[in-house]
Coordinates of C-alpha atoms in Angstrom, one line a residue:
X1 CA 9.6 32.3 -9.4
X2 CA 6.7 32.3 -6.9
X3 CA 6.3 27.8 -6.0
X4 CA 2.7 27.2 -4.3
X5 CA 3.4 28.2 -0.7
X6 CA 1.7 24.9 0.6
X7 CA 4.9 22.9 -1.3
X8 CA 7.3 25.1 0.8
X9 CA 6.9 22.7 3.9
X10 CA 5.7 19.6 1.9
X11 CA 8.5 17.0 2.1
X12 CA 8.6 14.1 -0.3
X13 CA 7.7 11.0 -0.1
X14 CA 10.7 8.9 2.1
X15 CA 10.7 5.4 0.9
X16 CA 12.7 2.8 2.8
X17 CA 16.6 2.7 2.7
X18 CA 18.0 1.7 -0.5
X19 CA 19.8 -1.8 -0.4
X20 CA 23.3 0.3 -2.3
X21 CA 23.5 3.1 0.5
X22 CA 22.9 0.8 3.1
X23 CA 26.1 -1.6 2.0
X24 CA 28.0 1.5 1.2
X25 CA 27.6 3.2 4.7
X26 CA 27.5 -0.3 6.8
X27 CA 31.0 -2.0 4.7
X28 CA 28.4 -5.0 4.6
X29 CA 28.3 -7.5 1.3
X30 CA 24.7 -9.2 2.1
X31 CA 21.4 -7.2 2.9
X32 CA 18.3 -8.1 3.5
X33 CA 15.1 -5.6 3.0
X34 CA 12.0 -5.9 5.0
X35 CA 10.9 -2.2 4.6
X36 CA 9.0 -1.6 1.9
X37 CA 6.4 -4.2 1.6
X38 CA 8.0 -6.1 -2.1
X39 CA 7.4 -9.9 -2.1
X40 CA 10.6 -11.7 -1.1
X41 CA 9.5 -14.4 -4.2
X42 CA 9.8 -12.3 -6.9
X43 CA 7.1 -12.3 -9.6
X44 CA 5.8 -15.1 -12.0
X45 CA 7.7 -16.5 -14.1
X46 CA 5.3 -15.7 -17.1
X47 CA 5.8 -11.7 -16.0
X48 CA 9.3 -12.1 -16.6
X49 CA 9.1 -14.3 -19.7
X50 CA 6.9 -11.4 -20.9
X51 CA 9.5 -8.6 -19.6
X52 CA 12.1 -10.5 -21.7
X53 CA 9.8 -10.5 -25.2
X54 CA 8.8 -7.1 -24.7
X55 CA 12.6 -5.7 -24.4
X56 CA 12.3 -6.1 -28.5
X57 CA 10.0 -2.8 -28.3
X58 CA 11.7 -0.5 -26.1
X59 CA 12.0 2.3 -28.9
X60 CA 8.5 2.3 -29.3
X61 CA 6.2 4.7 -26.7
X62 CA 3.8 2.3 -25.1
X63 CA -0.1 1.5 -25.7
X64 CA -1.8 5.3 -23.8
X65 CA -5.0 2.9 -23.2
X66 CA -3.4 -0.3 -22.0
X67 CA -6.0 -2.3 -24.6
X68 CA -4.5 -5.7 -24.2
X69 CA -4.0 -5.1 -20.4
X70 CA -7.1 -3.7 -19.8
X71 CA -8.7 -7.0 -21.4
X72 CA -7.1 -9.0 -19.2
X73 CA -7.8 -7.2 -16.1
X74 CA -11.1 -6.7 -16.9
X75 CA -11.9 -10.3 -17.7
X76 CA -10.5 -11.2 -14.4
X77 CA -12.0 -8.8 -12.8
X78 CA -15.6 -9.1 -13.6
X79 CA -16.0 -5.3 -15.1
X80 CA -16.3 -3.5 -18.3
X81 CA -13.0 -2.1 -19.4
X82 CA -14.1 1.4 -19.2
X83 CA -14.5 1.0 -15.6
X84 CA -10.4 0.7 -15.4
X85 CA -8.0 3.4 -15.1
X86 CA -3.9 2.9 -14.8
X87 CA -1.4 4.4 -13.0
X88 CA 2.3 4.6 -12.5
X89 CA 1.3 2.6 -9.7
X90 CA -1.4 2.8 -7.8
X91 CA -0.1 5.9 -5.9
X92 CA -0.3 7.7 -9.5
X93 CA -4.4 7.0 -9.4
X94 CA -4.1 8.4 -5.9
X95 CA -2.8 11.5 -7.0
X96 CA -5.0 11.6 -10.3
X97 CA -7.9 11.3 -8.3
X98 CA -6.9 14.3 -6.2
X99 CA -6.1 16.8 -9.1
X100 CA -9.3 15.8 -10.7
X101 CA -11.5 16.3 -7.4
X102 CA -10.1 18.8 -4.8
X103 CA -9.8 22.6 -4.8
X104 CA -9.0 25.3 -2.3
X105 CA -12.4 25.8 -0.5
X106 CA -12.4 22.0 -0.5
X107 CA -11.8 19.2 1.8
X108 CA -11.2 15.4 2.1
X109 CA -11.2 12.8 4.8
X110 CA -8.9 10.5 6.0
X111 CA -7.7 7.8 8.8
X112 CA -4.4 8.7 10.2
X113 CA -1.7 6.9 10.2
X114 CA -2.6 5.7 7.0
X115 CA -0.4 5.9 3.7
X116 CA 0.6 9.1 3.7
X117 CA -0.2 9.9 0.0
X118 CA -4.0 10.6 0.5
X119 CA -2.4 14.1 2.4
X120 CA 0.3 14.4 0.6
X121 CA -2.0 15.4 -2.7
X122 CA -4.3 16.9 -0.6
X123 CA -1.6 19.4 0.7
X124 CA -0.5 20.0 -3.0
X125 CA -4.1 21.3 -4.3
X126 CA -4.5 23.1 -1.6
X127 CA -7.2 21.4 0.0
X128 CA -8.0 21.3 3.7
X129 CA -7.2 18.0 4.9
X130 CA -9.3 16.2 8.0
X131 CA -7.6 13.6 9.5
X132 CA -9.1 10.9 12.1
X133 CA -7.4 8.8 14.3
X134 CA -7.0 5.3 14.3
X135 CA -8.8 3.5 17.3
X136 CA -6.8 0.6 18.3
X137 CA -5.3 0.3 14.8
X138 CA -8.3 1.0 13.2
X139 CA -10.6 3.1 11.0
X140 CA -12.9 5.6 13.6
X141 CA -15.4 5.3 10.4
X142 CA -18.6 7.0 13.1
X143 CA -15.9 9.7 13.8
X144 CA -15.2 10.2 9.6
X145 CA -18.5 10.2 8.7
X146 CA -18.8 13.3 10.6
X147 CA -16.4 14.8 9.4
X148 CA -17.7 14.9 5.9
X149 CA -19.5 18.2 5.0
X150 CA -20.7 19.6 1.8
X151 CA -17.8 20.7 1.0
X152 CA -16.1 17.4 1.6
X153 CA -14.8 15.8 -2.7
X154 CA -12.8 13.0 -1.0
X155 CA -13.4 10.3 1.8
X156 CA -10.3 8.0 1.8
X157 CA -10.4 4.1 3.3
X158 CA -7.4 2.1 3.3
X159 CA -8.0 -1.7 3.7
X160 CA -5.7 -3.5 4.4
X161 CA -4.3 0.0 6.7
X162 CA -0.6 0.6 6.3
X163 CA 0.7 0.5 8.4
X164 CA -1.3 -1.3 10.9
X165 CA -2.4 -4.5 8.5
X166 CA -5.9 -4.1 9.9
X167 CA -9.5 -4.1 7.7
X168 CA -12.8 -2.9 7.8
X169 CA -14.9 -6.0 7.9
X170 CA -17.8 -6.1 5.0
X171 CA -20.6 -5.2 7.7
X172 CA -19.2 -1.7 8.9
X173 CA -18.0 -1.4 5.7
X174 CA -21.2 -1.6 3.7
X175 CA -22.5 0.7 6.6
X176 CA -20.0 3.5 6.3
X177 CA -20.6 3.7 2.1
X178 CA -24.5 3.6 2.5
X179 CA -23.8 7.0 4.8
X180 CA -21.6 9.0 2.7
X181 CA -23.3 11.5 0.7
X182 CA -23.6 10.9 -2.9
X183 CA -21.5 13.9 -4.1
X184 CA -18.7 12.5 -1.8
X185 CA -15.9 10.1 -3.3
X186 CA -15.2 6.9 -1.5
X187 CA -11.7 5.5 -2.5
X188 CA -11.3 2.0 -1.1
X189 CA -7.6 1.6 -0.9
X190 CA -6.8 -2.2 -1.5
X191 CA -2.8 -2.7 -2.4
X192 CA -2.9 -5.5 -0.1
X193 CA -6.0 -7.2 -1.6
X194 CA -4.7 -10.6 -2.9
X195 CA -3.1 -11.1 0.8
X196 CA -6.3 -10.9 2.8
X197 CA -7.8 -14.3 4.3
X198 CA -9.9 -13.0 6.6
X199 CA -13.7 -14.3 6.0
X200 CA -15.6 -10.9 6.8
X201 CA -13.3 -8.5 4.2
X202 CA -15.8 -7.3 2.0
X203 CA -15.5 -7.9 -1.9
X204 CA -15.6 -4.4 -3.0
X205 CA -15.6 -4.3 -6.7
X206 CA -20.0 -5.6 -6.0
X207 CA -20.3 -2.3 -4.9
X208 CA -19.3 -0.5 -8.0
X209 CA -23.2 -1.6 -9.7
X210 CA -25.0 0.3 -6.3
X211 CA -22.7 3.1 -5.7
X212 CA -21.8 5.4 -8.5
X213 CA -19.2 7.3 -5.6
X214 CA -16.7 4.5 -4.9
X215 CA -13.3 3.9 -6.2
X216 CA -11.2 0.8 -5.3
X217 CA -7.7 1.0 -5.8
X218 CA -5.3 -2.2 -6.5
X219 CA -1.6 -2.9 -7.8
X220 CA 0.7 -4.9 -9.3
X221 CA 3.7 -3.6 -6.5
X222 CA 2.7 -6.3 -3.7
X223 CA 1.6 -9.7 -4.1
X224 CA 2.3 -9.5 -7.9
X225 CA 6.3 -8.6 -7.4
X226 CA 6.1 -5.5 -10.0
X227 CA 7.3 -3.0 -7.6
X228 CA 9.8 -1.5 -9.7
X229 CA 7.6 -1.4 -12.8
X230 CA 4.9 0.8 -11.5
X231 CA 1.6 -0.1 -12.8
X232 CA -1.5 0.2 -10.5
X233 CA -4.9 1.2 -11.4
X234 CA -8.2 2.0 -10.2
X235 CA -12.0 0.5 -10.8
X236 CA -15.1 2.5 -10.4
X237 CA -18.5 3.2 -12.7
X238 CA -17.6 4.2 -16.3
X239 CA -18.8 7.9 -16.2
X240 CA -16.5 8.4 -13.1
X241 CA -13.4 7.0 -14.9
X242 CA -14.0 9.0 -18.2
X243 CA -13.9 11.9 -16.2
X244 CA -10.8 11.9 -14.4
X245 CA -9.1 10.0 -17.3
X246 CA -8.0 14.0 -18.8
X247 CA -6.0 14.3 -15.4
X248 CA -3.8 11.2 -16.5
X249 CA -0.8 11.8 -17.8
X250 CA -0.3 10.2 -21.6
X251 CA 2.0 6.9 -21.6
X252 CA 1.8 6.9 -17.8
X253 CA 2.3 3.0 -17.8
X254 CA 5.4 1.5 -20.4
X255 CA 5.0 -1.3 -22.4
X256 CA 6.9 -3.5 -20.3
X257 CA 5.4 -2.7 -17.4
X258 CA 2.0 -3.2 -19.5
X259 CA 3.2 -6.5 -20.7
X260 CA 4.4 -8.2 -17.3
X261 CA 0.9 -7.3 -15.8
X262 CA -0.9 -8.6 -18.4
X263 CA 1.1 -12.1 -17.8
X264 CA 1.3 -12.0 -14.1
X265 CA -2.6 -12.0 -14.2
X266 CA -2.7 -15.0 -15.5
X267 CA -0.4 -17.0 -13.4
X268 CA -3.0 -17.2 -9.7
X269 CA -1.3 -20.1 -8.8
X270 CA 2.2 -18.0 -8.4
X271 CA -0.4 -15.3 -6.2
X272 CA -2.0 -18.4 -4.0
X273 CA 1.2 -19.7 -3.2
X274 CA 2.9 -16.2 -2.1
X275 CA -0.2 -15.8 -0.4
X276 CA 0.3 -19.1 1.6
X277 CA 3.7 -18.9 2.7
X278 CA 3.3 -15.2 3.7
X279 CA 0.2 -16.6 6.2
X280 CA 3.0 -18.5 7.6
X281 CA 5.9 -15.9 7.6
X282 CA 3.0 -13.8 9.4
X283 CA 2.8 -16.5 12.2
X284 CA 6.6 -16.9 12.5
X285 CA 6.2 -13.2 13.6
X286 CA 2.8 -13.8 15.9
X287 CA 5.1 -16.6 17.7
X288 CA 8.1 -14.2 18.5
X289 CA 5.8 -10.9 19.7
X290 CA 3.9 -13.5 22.1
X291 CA 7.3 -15.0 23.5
X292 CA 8.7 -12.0 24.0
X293 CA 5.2 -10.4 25.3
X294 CA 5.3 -7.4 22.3
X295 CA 2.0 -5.8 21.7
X296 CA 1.1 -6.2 17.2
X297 CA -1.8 -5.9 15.2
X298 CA -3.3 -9.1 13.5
X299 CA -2.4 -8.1 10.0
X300 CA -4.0 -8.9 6.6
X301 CA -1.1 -7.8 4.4
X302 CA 2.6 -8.6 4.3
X303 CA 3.7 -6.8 6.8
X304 CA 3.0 -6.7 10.7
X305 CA 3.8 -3.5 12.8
X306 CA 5.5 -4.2 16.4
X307 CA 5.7 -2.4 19.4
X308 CA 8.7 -2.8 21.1
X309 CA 8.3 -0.1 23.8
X310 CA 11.1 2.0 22.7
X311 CA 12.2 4.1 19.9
X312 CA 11.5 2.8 16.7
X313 CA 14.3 4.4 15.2
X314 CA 16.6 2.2 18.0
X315 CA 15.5 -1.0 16.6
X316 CA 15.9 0.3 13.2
X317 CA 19.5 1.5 13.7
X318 CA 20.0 -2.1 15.6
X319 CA 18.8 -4.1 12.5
X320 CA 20.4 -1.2 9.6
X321 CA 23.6 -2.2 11.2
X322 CA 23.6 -5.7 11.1
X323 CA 22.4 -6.0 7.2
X324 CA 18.6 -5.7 7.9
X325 CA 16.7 -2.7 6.7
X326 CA 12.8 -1.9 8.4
X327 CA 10.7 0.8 8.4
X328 CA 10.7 2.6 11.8
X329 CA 7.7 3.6 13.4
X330 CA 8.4 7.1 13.9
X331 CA 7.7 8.0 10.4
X332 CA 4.2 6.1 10.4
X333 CA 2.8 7.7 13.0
X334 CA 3.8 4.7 15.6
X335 CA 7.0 6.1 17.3
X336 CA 7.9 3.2 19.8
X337 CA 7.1 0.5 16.9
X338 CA 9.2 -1.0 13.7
X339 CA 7.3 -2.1 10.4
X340 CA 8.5 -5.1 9.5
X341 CA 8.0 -6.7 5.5
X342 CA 7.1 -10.1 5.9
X343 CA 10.7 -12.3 4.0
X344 CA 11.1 -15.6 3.2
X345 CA 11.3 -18.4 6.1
X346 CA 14.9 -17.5 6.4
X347 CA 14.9 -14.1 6.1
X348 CA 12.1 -14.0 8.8
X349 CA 14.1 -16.4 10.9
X350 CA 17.1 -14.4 10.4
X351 CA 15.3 -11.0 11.6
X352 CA 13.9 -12.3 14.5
X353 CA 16.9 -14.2 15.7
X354 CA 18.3 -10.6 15.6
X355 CA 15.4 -9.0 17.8
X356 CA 16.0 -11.8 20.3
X357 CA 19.2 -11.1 20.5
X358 CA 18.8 -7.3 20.9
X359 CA 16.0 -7.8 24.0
X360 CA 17.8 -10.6 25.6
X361 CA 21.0 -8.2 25.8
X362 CA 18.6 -5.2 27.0
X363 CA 17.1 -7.3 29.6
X364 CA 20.7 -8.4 30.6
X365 CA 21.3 -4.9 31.3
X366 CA 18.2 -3.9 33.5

């Protein structure tokens, strides 16, 4: 058997440490995880209401269109339903949108670090893959656009960035798109959508009537708390959807994953309030980093990456060990910095007692 040579260096995807091997390695009975960007609340109470009813149907393969889902979304949304396509989560659209579009001989834009999917699917079709550096945390969108060619399919904008928390503000935004050739996909990666406050973050989904190019992406893993059900999807014009619908896989999403979505949509007031207390989780963090003079980036998701001046994967070993579990920088591109998931009150309390304790005894020791 000959596997595409490109895979033979590819390494999967490395989500963070499971809660199981982390008590199993440590001997400790009570974790907390702050590594992979879940909401510490759960989901509604409607979504699991809906879970429950739907377990009745388990034998039976799911709705391939998502009809009563895609109702609901698109109601709420503002769009036709044609205009929707699902995904095992939104990283499923990602890679849909990659088999459809690129090619050897092809290539496809991106900020770096970013969410390493964009590359990862790239790197899979055999597509050359152009990466441009952040600027303080940010999209270099002058430096992308020239980088696009005419043999550029895929330009690839994450906002709110993981794992920096930072946005492209409406005005560059609307900038950038106006730029980008016409034969040139934009995907506007939003998985942190429902947490952004900031007044200048552009309401994308407008953009879909004057721009036949864009894609925005959205899911139900963050804010929503369907992480382990994976159901994402993606929102562009109705032509563009029909045609990379063939590259989805049939039953991608399950019925119960169909029917917690559908609920969850309709309990806002469950969103709003996650939404509220993780604006305060965020400035439980902003407090520490300035007492303890550690540089961050003003984040718009749930999450808020730190730079603690030494190796990430120190801190992470520090916190693994006392029943906390991050994401280390090292793997995101940021080596001397720890993601951190934005908890509860407690939990955030509890991880940045921790980190206190941790700089106060490496102080001690200078």
């Amino acid at each position: 058997m000959e596997i595409k040579e490109q895979l033979l260096d590819l390494k999967p995807y490395q989500p963070g440490k499971p809660i199981e091997e982390v008590k199993r390695e440590f001997g400790l009975k009570k974790i907390t995880k702050l590594a992979s960007n879940e909401n510490p609340y759960g989901c509604s109470e409607k979504a699991k209401q809906a879970i429950v009813t739907e377990l009745n149907t388990l034998a039976l393969y799911p709705d391939g269109y998502s009809t009563e889902l895609r109702q609901t979304l698109s109601k709420h949304l503002g769009v036709e339903g044609s205009q929707i396509i699902f995904g095992n989560g939104s990283d499923e659209v990602i890679q849909i949108i990659c088999r459809a579009l690129l090619a050897p001989g092809k290539n496809t834009v991106m900020p770096t670090p970013s969410f390493p999917q964009y590359k990862h699917n790239a790197v899979i079709e055999g597509a050359e893959i152009r990466e441009v550096e952040l600027v303080n945390g940010e999209h270099n969108l002058p430096e992308m656009l020239a980088s696009i060619d005419d043999n550029t399919q895929i330009v690839w904008i994450c906002s709110p960035n993981n794992p920096t928390g930072t946005y492209v503000n409406k005005e560059k935004l609307l900038s950038f798109v106006s730029q980008v050739p016409e034969h040139v996909l934009i995907v506007l990666d939003e998985a942190y959508y429902e947490y952004v406050d900031a007044d200048d973050y552009p309401e994308t989904i407008e953009l879909l009537s004057s721009y036949q190019n864009v894609v925005v992406l959205r899911t139900f893993s963050k804010a929503y708390g369907l992480a382990s059900l994976r159901i994402g999807y993606g929102i562009g014009s109705s032509r563009l959807i029909g045609q990379i619908e063939p590259a989805r896989e049939p039953f991608n999403t399950t019925r119960v994953a169909q029917a917690a979505a559908n609920a969850a949509i309709g309990d806002q007031a469950f969103i709003q309030e996650c939404v509220k207390k993780n604006k305060a989780g965020l400035a439980q963090f902003y407090s520490f980093c300035k007492e303890y003079d550690l540089s961050y980036y003003q984040s718009q998701g749930n999450f808020i990456l730190i730079d603690f001046k030494q190796e990430g994967n120190q801190v992470f070993q520090y916190l693994l060990e006392r029943g906390v579990i991050v994401r280390s920088g090292n793997a995101l591109g940021f080596p001397t910095s720890v993601r951190i998931t934005v908890g509860t009150e407690e939990q955030n309390s509890d991880i940045i007692r921790l980190l206190a304790e941790m700089l106060q005894s490496q102080k001690a020791k200078v």
